[in-house]
Amino acid sequence: MSYLALERLTKAYGSVLAVDALDLTVVRGEFISLLGPSGCGKTTTLQMIAGFVEPTSGRAMLDGTDLFGVRPNKRGLGVVFQSYALFPHVTVAENVAFGLEMRGVPRAEREQRVKQTLDLVGLTGMADRYPRRMSGGQQQRVALARALVIQPAILLLDEPLSNLDAKLREEMQTELRTIQRSVGTTTILVTHDQGEAMALSDRIVIMNKGRVEQIARPDEAYARPASAFVANFLGKTNVLSAKVVNEGNRQVVDMAGFRLPVPNRSLSGAVTVTVRPERIAFVDDPAPGVQGRVHTRVFQGTHWLFHIETELGALIVLRQNDGVAVPSEGENVRLAWGENDLLIATSGAM
């Protein structure tokens, strides 16, 4: 049963559709990420759920109630903004208690819930500190505590980790997911960071130009992207021109002479193929494959990144740093991949 249902949700600014007929169902306790480039409509979608932006059309149903008939401050939603929006001249405890005061929660209960929530987000003993004297990660925790303390029906996160440095952002991702699982709050995150979305989410909603390209589990979206846009946006990928031809009683995709069976598809003529860099292997002659020459190789700690010139164009290849010798720059190599590593579509569809 869906807990939150967005039905044909649309927002137009004149002739420009910021969000175009978006459909999404979220189950209770789920962690959903709205992922996409700037201008794709993800933040506008979040703001319509929160009540900060009025939709042009469509509905948002929360546990059977139409949210668009409810004022923003009555929707029972917790929001964490990118800027945190903390009050700098009052203490952490007073910041966190603000929403409870607005709801008329008695003082004794307020103090108990504030303490419990500060403990939850790892701020034990910091109730009397002022935000301006805290690190960015600590301020982010205060903002999260302020949103959680009201026990929201849904927690809305608008790129809350984007102001943190890379190491702290990774640490906070782990903390955020742990907190969300322990509390069980239904959560919707807006982010442009693919790694963040894949690390945190039960499902990802990948958006482009106001429309949904794919809704899937992170591993599903990465392994079987629904479009070339998704394949390119979720990590590195190689986009190749190829053609489908008949070979006896089967169809094969021909990539500069390297042929593989077409997996469970009926296509013909020119196609576009995408293949992930980590799915490409170095093979020895005379194994089937594509000839190439290493243009550059870059050591990135856990793996090597290669740029290789081939008849198909420049290919990106990732090779794990497992202690095995890797090709040098300028070296001729042979590359291959399997039929199940391909995403194939007609040229027009890509």
mmCIF file of C-alpha atoms in Angstrom:
data_model
loop_
_atom_site.group_PDB
_atom_site.id
_atom_site.type_symbol
_atom_site.label_atom_id
_atom_site.label_comp_id
_atom_site.label_asym_id
_atom_site.label_seq_id
_atom_site.Cartn_x
_atom_site.Cartn_y
_atom_site.Cartn_z
ATOM 1 C CA MET A 1 0.000 0.000 0.000
ATOM 2 C CA SER A 2 1.332 3.426 -0.932
ATOM 3 C CA TYR A 3 1.851 5.955 1.847
ATOM 4 C CA LEU A 4 2.580 8.931 -0.406
ATOM 5 C CA ALA A 5 1.194 9.048 -3.945
ATOM 6 C CA LEU A 6 2.066 11.749 -6.459
ATOM 7 C CA GLU A 7 -0.421 11.639 -9.309
ATOM 8 C CA ARG A 8 0.297 13.483 -12.576
ATOM 9 C CA LEU A 9 2.041 16.179 -10.552
ATOM 10 C CA THR A 10 2.783 19.148 -12.818
ATOM 11 C CA LYS A 11 4.308 22.590 -12.418
ATOM 12 C CA ALA A 12 4.467 25.021 -15.327
ATOM 13 C CA TYR A 13 6.066 28.444 -15.428
ATOM 14 C CA GLY A 14 4.466 29.942 -18.506
ATOM 15 C CA SER A 15 5.308 27.609 -21.385
ATOM 16 C CA VAL A 16 8.085 25.893 -19.433
ATOM 17 C CA LEU A 17 7.227 22.630 -17.683
ATOM 18 C CA ALA A 18 9.412 22.389 -14.588
ATOM 19 C CA VAL A 19 7.700 19.117 -13.600
ATOM 20 C CA ASP A 20 5.721 17.218 -16.216
ATOM 21 C CA ALA A 21 3.004 14.803 -15.062
ATOM 22 C CA LEU A 22 5.116 13.022 -12.443
ATOM 23 C CA ASP A 23 3.728 9.787 -10.983
ATOM 24 C CA LEU A 24 5.338 8.258 -7.896
ATOM 25 C CA THR A 25 4.197 6.012 -5.063
ATOM 26 C CA VAL A 26 6.197 5.740 -1.838
ATOM 27 C CA VAL A 27 5.635 3.112 0.840
ATOM 28 C CA ARG A 28 5.848 3.886 4.551
ATOM 29 C CA GLY A 29 9.427 3.905 5.840
ATOM 30 C CA GLU A 30 10.999 4.034 2.374
ATOM 31 C CA PHE A 31 14.024 6.191 1.509
ATOM 32 C CA ILE A 32 13.557 7.755 -1.941
ATOM 33 C CA SER A 33 16.019 9.999 -3.773
ATOM 34 C CA LEU A 34 15.040 12.451 -6.501
ATOM 35 C CA LEU A 35 18.173 12.529 -8.632
ATOM 36 C CA GLY A 36 19.068 14.587 -11.665
ATOM 37 C CA PRO A 37 20.991 17.556 -13.040
ATOM 38 C CA SER A 38 20.219 21.175 -12.230
ATOM 39 C CA GLY A 39 16.872 22.240 -13.672
ATOM 40 C CA CYS A 40 15.430 18.719 -13.909
ATOM 41 C CA GLY A 41 12.527 19.472 -11.544
ATOM 42 C CA LYS A 42 13.613 17.567 -8.436
ATOM 43 C CA THR A 43 13.645 20.546 -6.052
ATOM 44 C CA THR A 44 10.368 21.862 -7.458
ATOM 45 C CA THR A 45 8.816 18.450 -6.778
ATOM 46 C CA LEU A 46 10.032 18.528 -3.168
ATOM 47 C CA GLN A 47 8.746 22.075 -2.718
ATOM 48 C CA MET A 48 5.301 21.094 -4.010
ATOM 49 C CA ILE A 49 5.143 18.235 -1.495
ATOM 50 C CA ALA A 50 6.225 20.631 1.278
ATOM 51 C CA GLY A 51 3.714 23.271 0.185
ATOM 52 C CA PHE A 52 6.221 25.987 -0.723
ATOM 53 C CA VAL A 53 5.274 25.839 -4.426
ATOM 54 C CA GLU A 54 1.722 25.526 -5.712
ATOM 55 C CA PRO A 55 1.286 22.850 -8.394
ATOM 56 C CA THR A 56 -0.288 23.645 -11.741
ATOM 57 C CA SER A 57 -2.144 20.334 -11.684
ATOM 58 C CA GLY A 58 -2.079 16.877 -10.155
ATOM 59 C CA ARG A 59 -2.408 15.539 -6.623
ATOM 60 C CA ALA A 60 -0.242 14.509 -3.695
ATOM 61 C CA MET A 61 -1.999 12.029 -1.407
ATOM 62 C CA LEU A 62 -0.455 11.332 2.013
ATOM 63 C CA ASP A 63 -2.009 8.366 3.788
ATOM 64 C CA GLY A 64 -5.313 9.088 2.044
ATOM 65 C CA THR A 65 -5.301 12.873 2.575
ATOM 66 C CA ASP A 66 -4.861 15.335 -0.298
ATOM 67 C CA LEU A 67 -1.884 17.459 0.783
ATOM 68 C CA PHE A 68 -2.832 20.293 -1.529
ATOM 69 C CA GLY A 69 -5.857 20.998 0.620
ATOM 70 C CA VAL A 70 -3.660 21.429 3.696
ATOM 71 C CA ARG A 71 -1.550 24.462 4.605
ATOM 72 C CA PRO A 72 2.240 23.813 4.652
ATOM 73 C CA ASN A 73 2.552 24.229 8.433
ATOM 74 C CA LYS A 74 -0.253 21.701 8.975
ATOM 75 C CA ARG A 75 1.131 18.934 6.772
ATOM 76 C CA GLY A 76 3.311 17.441 9.513
ATOM 77 C CA LEU A 77 6.415 17.291 7.334
ATOM 78 C CA GLY A 78 10.013 17.777 8.448
ATOM 79 C CA VAL A 79 12.281 19.726 6.099
ATOM 80 C CA VAL A 80 16.085 20.042 6.106
ATOM 81 C CA PHE A 81 17.343 22.764 3.780
ATOM 82 C CA GLN A 82 20.688 22.998 2.009
ATOM 83 C CA SER A 83 21.551 26.090 4.092
ATOM 84 C CA TYR A 84 20.321 24.406 7.358
ATOM 85 C CA ALA A 85 18.407 27.669 8.195
ATOM 86 C CA LEU A 86 19.349 27.543 11.880
ATOM 87 C CA PHE A 87 18.746 30.426 14.271
ATOM 88 C CA PRO A 88 22.329 31.574 15.078
ATOM 89 C CA HIS A 89 21.633 33.464 18.309
ATOM 90 C CA VAL A 90 19.792 30.733 20.221
ATOM 91 C CA THR A 91 21.147 27.436 21.512
ATOM 92 C CA VAL A 92 21.042 24.054 19.844
ATOM 93 C CA ALA A 93 18.283 22.931 22.207
ATOM 94 C CA GLU A 94 16.194 26.014 21.423
ATOM 95 C CA ASN A 95 16.679 25.476 17.685
ATOM 96 C CA VAL A 96 15.553 21.861 17.947
ATOM 97 C CA ALA A 97 12.615 22.709 20.235
ATOM 98 C CA PHE A 98 11.245 25.405 17.921
ATOM 99 C CA GLY A 99 8.827 23.151 16.021
ATOM 100 C CA LEU A 100 7.555 21.619 19.255
ATOM 101 C CA GLU A 101 6.882 25.072 20.714
ATOM 102 C CA MET A 102 4.917 26.036 17.611
ATOM 103 C CA ARG A 103 2.800 22.905 18.145
ATOM 104 C CA GLY A 104 2.132 23.724 21.788
ATOM 105 C CA VAL A 105 3.981 20.707 23.197
ATOM 106 C CA PRO A 106 4.363 21.055 27.005
ATOM 107 C CA ARG A 107 7.804 22.101 28.249
ATOM 108 C CA ALA A 108 8.646 18.867 30.050
ATOM 109 C CA GLU A 109 7.830 16.792 26.989
ATOM 110 C CA ARG A 110 9.745 19.240 24.777
ATOM 111 C CA GLU A 111 12.870 18.900 26.852
ATOM 112 C CA GLN A 112 12.661 15.108 26.864
ATOM 113 C CA ARG A 113 12.140 14.854 23.103
ATOM 114 C CA VAL A 114 14.899 17.361 22.369
ATOM 115 C CA LYS A 115 17.360 15.381 24.497
ATOM 116 C CA GLN A 116 16.356 12.067 22.884
ATOM 117 C CA THR A 117 16.704 13.504 19.395
ATOM 118 C CA LEU A 118 20.083 15.126 20.086
ATOM 119 C CA ASP A 119 21.293 11.766 21.380
ATOM 120 C CA LEU A 120 19.964 10.131 18.208
ATOM 121 C CA VAL A 121 21.938 12.437 15.890
ATOM 122 C CA GLY A 122 25.143 12.264 17.927
ATOM 123 C CA LEU A 123 24.960 15.643 19.659
ATOM 124 C CA THR A 124 24.804 14.493 23.271
ATOM 125 C CA GLY A 125 26.057 17.227 25.572
ATOM 126 C CA MET A 126 25.765 20.017 22.991
ATOM 127 C CA ALA A 127 22.314 21.324 23.885
ATOM 128 C CA ASP A 128 23.644 24.626 25.212
ATOM 129 C CA ARG A 129 26.046 25.312 22.360
ATOM 130 C CA TYR A 130 25.345 27.943 19.690
ATOM 131 C CA PRO A 131 25.240 26.939 15.988
ATOM 132 C CA ARG A 132 27.749 29.606 14.999
ATOM 133 C CA ARG A 133 30.320 27.819 17.177
ATOM 134 C CA MET A 134 29.756 24.425 15.544
ATOM 135 C CA SER A 135 31.275 22.712 12.523
ATOM 136 C CA GLY A 136 29.339 22.212 9.311
ATOM 137 C CA GLY A 137 28.704 18.563 10.137
ATOM 138 C CA GLN A 138 27.417 19.440 13.595
ATOM 139 C CA GLN A 139 25.118 22.134 12.175
ATOM 140 C CA GLN A 140 23.773 19.582 9.710
ATOM 141 C CA ARG A 141 22.948 17.294 12.633
ATOM 142 C CA VAL A 142 21.126 20.142 14.416
ATOM 143 C CA ALA A 143 19.021 20.765 11.317
ATOM 144 C CA LEU A 144 18.245 17.050 11.076
ATOM 145 C CA ALA A 145 17.317 16.896 14.762
ATOM 146 C CA ARG A 146 14.982 19.886 14.380
ATOM 147 C CA ALA A 147 13.200 18.102 11.524
ATOM 148 C CA LEU A 148 13.002 14.733 13.313
ATOM 149 C CA VAL A 149 11.926 15.951 16.753
ATOM 150 C CA ILE A 150 8.405 16.759 15.526
ATOM 151 C CA GLN A 151 8.065 13.092 14.444
ATOM 152 C CA PRO A 152 7.206 14.047 10.862
ATOM 153 C CA ALA A 153 5.021 12.005 8.572
ATOM 154 C CA ILE A 154 7.714 12.473 5.901
ATOM 155 C CA LEU A 155 11.237 13.840 6.150
ATOM 156 C CA LEU A 156 12.153 16.052 3.174
ATOM 157 C CA LEU A 157 15.873 16.642 2.558
ATOM 158 C CA ASP A 158 16.914 19.337 0.073
ATOM 159 C CA GLU A 159 20.580 18.576 -0.714
ATOM 160 C CA PRO A 160 21.480 18.733 2.999
ATOM 161 C CA LEU A 161 25.036 17.410 2.580
ATOM 162 C CA SER A 162 26.165 19.546 -0.357
ATOM 163 C CA ASN A 163 27.975 22.115 1.822
ATOM 164 C CA LEU A 164 30.182 19.512 3.493
ATOM 165 C CA ASP A 165 33.627 18.422 2.325
ATOM 166 C CA ALA A 166 33.943 15.048 0.615
ATOM 167 C CA LYS A 167 35.150 13.046 3.634
ATOM 168 C CA LEU A 168 32.555 14.499 6.016
ATOM 169 C CA ARG A 169 29.815 14.101 3.418
ATOM 170 C CA GLU A 170 30.598 10.396 3.133
ATOM 171 C CA GLU A 171 30.538 10.010 6.920
ATOM 172 C CA MET A 172 27.219 11.862 7.158
ATOM 173 C CA GLN A 173 25.699 9.683 4.449
ATOM 174 C CA THR A 174 26.336 6.633 6.635
ATOM 175 C CA GLU A 175 24.964 8.422 9.703
ATOM 176 C CA LEU A 176 21.889 9.663 7.880
ATOM 177 C CA ARG A 177 21.000 6.211 6.582
ATOM 178 C CA THR A 178 21.541 4.667 10.026
ATOM 179 C CA ILE A 179 19.308 7.287 11.672
ATOM 180 C CA GLN A 180 16.599 6.898 9.035
ATOM 181 C CA ARG A 181 16.540 3.134 9.479
ATOM 182 C CA SER A 182 16.414 3.364 13.269
ATOM 183 C CA VAL A 183 13.561 5.887 13.272
ATOM 184 C CA GLY A 184 11.727 4.442 10.256
ATOM 185 C CA THR A 185 10.678 7.859 8.929
ATOM 186 C CA THR A 186 9.624 7.947 5.290
ATOM 187 C CA THR A 187 12.278 10.100 3.621
ATOM 188 C CA ILE A 188 12.617 11.911 0.302
ATOM 189 C CA LEU A 189 16.036 13.306 -0.603
ATOM 190 C CA VAL A 190 16.822 15.750 -3.401
ATOM 191 C CA THR A 191 20.375 15.399 -4.718
ATOM 192 C CA HIS A 192 22.467 15.773 -7.848
ATOM 193 C CA ASP A 193 25.121 13.458 -6.389
ATOM 194 C CA GLN A 194 24.805 10.001 -7.954
ATOM 195 C CA GLY A 195 26.970 8.315 -5.329
ATOM 196 C CA GLU A 196 24.921 9.830 -2.522
ATOM 197 C CA ALA A 197 21.642 8.679 -4.054
ATOM 198 C CA MET A 198 22.927 5.147 -4.604
ATOM 199 C CA ALA A 199 24.404 4.920 -1.097
ATOM 200 C CA LEU A 200 21.292 6.099 0.744
ATOM 201 C CA SER A 201 18.230 5.079 -1.224
ATOM 202 C CA ASP A 202 15.843 2.170 -1.359
ATOM 203 C CA ARG A 203 14.812 3.512 -4.770
ATOM 204 C CA ILE A 204 16.017 6.316 -7.029
ATOM 205 C CA VAL A 205 13.818 8.553 -9.181
ATOM 206 C CA ILE A 206 16.055 9.749 -12.025
ATOM 207 C CA MET A 207 14.684 12.959 -13.560
ATOM 208 C CA ASN A 208 15.550 14.870 -16.716
ATOM 209 C CA LYS A 209 13.890 18.043 -18.031
ATOM 210 C CA GLY A 210 10.937 17.683 -15.682
ATOM 211 C CA ARG A 211 10.182 14.072 -16.524
ATOM 212 C CA VAL A 212 10.997 10.758 -14.858
ATOM 213 C CA GLU A 213 13.459 8.648 -16.833
ATOM 214 C CA GLN A 214 13.491 5.672 -14.454
ATOM 215 C CA ILE A 215 12.383 4.607 -10.984
ATOM 216 C CA ALA A 216 14.346 1.648 -9.646
ATOM 217 C CA ARG A 217 16.562 0.288 -6.916
ATOM 218 C CA PRO A 218 20.086 1.754 -7.172
ATOM 219 C CA ASP A 219 21.649 -1.508 -8.313
ATOM 220 C CA GLU A 220 18.918 -2.059 -10.917
ATOM 221 C CA ALA A 221 19.199 1.452 -12.340
ATOM 222 C CA TYR A 222 22.977 1.133 -12.607
ATOM 223 C CA ALA A 223 23.031 -2.356 -14.105
ATOM 224 C CA ARG A 224 20.021 -1.970 -16.412
ATOM 225 C CA PRO A 225 19.479 1.740 -17.144
ATOM 226 C CA ALA A 226 16.228 2.512 -18.929
ATOM 227 C CA SER A 227 17.822 5.080 -21.254
ATOM 228 C CA ALA A 228 21.140 6.454 -22.430
ATOM 229 C CA PHE A 229 20.565 9.460 -20.166
ATOM 230 C CA VAL A 230 20.326 7.225 -17.095
ATOM 231 C CA ALA A 231 23.377 5.226 -18.195
ATOM 232 C CA ASN A 232 25.417 8.414 -18.603
ATOM 233 C CA PHE A 233 24.152 10.080 -15.435
ATOM 234 C CA LEU A 234 24.656 7.107 -13.121
ATOM 235 C CA GLY A 235 28.418 6.818 -13.317
ATOM 236 C CA LYS A 236 30.731 6.560 -16.305
ATOM 237 C CA THR A 237 29.676 4.684 -19.418
ATOM 238 C CA ASN A 238 30.731 4.216 -23.029
ATOM 239 C CA VAL A 239 28.295 5.098 -25.815
ATOM 240 C CA LEU A 240 29.055 3.317 -29.090
ATOM 241 C CA SER A 241 27.582 3.297 -32.589
ATOM 242 C CA ALA A 242 26.923 -0.205 -33.909
ATOM 243 C CA LYS A 243 24.578 -2.162 -36.140
ATOM 244 C CA VAL A 244 22.435 -5.261 -35.794
ATOM 245 C CA VAL A 245 22.870 -7.861 -38.531
ATOM 246 C CA ASN A 246 21.674 -11.401 -39.184
ATOM 247 C CA GLU A 247 24.200 -14.167 -38.638
ATOM 248 C CA GLY A 248 22.672 -17.462 -39.622
ATOM 249 C CA ASN A 249 19.482 -17.910 -37.625
ATOM 250 C CA ARG A 250 20.340 -15.301 -34.997
ATOM 251 C CA GLN A 251 20.801 -11.571 -34.688
ATOM 252 C CA VAL A 252 24.104 -10.097 -33.570
ATOM 253 C CA VAL A 253 25.288 -6.580 -32.800
ATOM 254 C CA ASP A 254 28.372 -5.694 -34.843
ATOM 255 C CA MET A 255 30.831 -3.308 -33.124
ATOM 256 C CA ALA A 256 33.713 -2.736 -35.541
ATOM 257 C CA GLY A 257 33.883 -6.461 -36.247
ATOM 258 C CA PHE A 258 33.363 -7.543 -32.637
ATOM 259 C CA ARG A 259 30.060 -9.403 -32.687
ATOM 260 C CA LEU A 260 27.800 -10.456 -29.832
ATOM 261 C CA PRO A 261 24.283 -11.951 -29.787
ATOM 262 C CA VAL A 262 21.488 -9.431 -29.328
ATOM 263 C CA PRO A 263 20.145 -10.162 -25.809
ATOM 264 C CA ASN A 264 16.410 -10.854 -25.894
ATOM 265 C CA ARG A 265 15.645 -8.100 -28.394
ATOM 266 C CA SER A 266 14.441 -7.886 -31.976
ATOM 267 C CA LEU A 267 16.303 -5.018 -33.634
ATOM 268 C CA SER A 268 17.824 -4.244 -36.998
ATOM 269 C CA GLY A 269 20.062 -1.663 -38.595
ATOM 270 C CA ALA A 270 21.883 1.139 -36.797
ATOM 271 C CA VAL A 271 21.819 1.026 -33.008
ATOM 272 C CA THR A 272 23.545 2.722 -30.118
ATOM 273 C CA VAL A 273 25.225 0.586 -27.484
ATOM 274 C CA THR A 274 26.328 1.530 -23.965
ATOM 275 C CA VAL A 275 28.716 -0.543 -21.877
ATOM 276 C CA ARG A 276 30.042 0.232 -18.397
ATOM 277 C CA PRO A 277 33.839 0.788 -18.088
ATOM 278 C CA GLU A 278 34.212 -1.904 -15.416
ATOM 279 C CA ARG A 279 32.573 -4.495 -17.704
ATOM 280 C CA ILE A 280 35.313 -4.152 -20.337
ATOM 281 C CA ALA A 281 38.154 -6.651 -20.018
ATOM 282 C CA PHE A 282 41.639 -6.837 -21.490
ATOM 283 C CA VAL A 283 41.913 -10.047 -23.527
ATOM 284 C CA ASP A 284 44.679 -11.719 -25.510
ATOM 285 C CA ASP A 285 44.696 -12.472 -29.229
ATOM 286 C CA PRO A 286 43.081 -14.324 -30.883
ATOM 287 C CA ALA A 287 40.054 -13.863 -28.597
ATOM 288 C CA PRO A 288 37.176 -11.878 -30.161
ATOM 289 C CA GLY A 289 37.303 -8.203 -29.285
ATOM 290 C CA VAL A 290 38.202 -4.687 -30.357
ATOM 291 C CA GLN A 291 41.741 -3.507 -30.986
ATOM 292 C CA GLY A 292 42.903 -0.365 -29.221
ATOM 293 C CA ARG A 293 45.815 1.672 -27.972
ATOM 294 C CA VAL A 294 46.173 3.046 -24.437
ATOM 295 C CA HIS A 295 46.127 6.842 -24.664
ATOM 296 C CA THR A 296 46.261 7.585 -20.935
ATOM 297 C CA ARG A 297 46.084 5.667 -17.688
ATOM 298 C CA VAL A 298 45.407 7.253 -14.301
ATOM 299 C CA PHE A 299 45.936 5.604 -10.922
ATOM 300 C CA GLN A 300 42.967 6.303 -8.596
ATOM 301 C CA GLY A 301 43.842 4.251 -5.536
ATOM 302 C CA THR A 302 41.459 1.313 -5.686
ATOM 303 C CA HIS A 303 41.505 1.146 -9.484
ATOM 304 C CA TRP A 304 43.130 2.275 -12.734
ATOM 305 C CA LEU A 305 41.266 4.484 -15.214
ATOM 306 C CA PHE A 306 42.217 4.017 -18.881
ATOM 307 C CA HIS A 307 41.346 6.075 -21.948
ATOM 308 C CA ILE A 308 41.787 3.836 -24.963
ATOM 309 C CA GLU A 309 41.616 4.778 -28.653
ATOM 310 C CA THR A 310 39.720 2.203 -30.774
ATOM 311 C CA GLU A 311 37.876 1.924 -34.071
ATOM 312 C CA LEU A 312 34.707 2.514 -32.060
ATOM 313 C CA GLY A 313 36.098 5.779 -30.693
ATOM 314 C CA ALA A 314 37.619 6.584 -27.333
ATOM 315 C CA LEU A 315 36.664 4.059 -24.638
ATOM 316 C CA ILE A 316 36.913 4.371 -20.854
ATOM 317 C CA VAL A 317 38.024 1.229 -19.014
ATOM 318 C CA LEU A 318 38.244 0.640 -15.267
ATOM 319 C CA ARG A 319 40.544 -2.028 -13.873
ATOM 320 C CA GLN A 320 40.693 -2.902 -10.178
ATOM 321 C CA ASN A 321 44.041 -2.386 -8.486
ATOM 322 C CA ASP A 322 44.527 -6.059 -7.608
ATOM 323 C CA GLY A 323 48.294 -6.218 -7.947
ATOM 324 C CA VAL A 324 48.199 -7.603 -11.496
ATOM 325 C CA ALA A 325 50.246 -5.711 -14.090
ATOM 326 C CA VAL A 326 48.254 -3.309 -16.262
ATOM 327 C CA PRO A 327 48.962 -1.973 -19.781
ATOM 328 C CA SER A 328 51.178 1.087 -20.149
ATOM 329 C CA GLU A 329 50.419 4.277 -22.070
ATOM 330 C CA GLY A 330 51.041 3.724 -25.769
ATOM 331 C CA GLU A 331 50.587 -0.049 -25.495
ATOM 332 C CA ASN A 332 48.318 -1.908 -27.948
ATOM 333 C CA VAL A 333 45.526 -3.845 -26.257
ATOM 334 C CA ARG A 334 42.498 -5.938 -27.114
ATOM 335 C CA LEU A 335 39.176 -5.292 -25.362
ATOM 336 C CA ALA A 336 36.065 -7.428 -24.968
ATOM 337 C CA TRP A 337 32.775 -7.539 -23.057
ATOM 338 C CA GLY A 338 29.753 -9.825 -22.868
ATOM 339 C CA GLU A 339 26.290 -9.645 -24.370
ATOM 340 C CA ASN A 340 24.716 -9.121 -20.939
ATOM 341 C CA ASP A 341 26.889 -6.032 -20.420
ATOM 342 C CA LEU A 342 25.180 -4.130 -23.239
ATOM 343 C CA LEU A 343 22.324 -1.667 -23.278
ATOM 344 C CA ILE A 344 21.108 -1.523 -26.877
ATOM 345 C CA ALA A 345 18.555 0.822 -28.432
ATOM 346 C CA THR A 346 17.725 2.152 -31.860
ATOM 347 C CA SER A 347 19.790 5.215 -32.741
ATOM 348 C CA GLY A 348 16.725 7.450 -32.628
ATOM 349 C CA ALA A 349 15.796 6.314 -29.123
ATOM 350 C CA MET A 350 19.196 7.137 -27.700
#
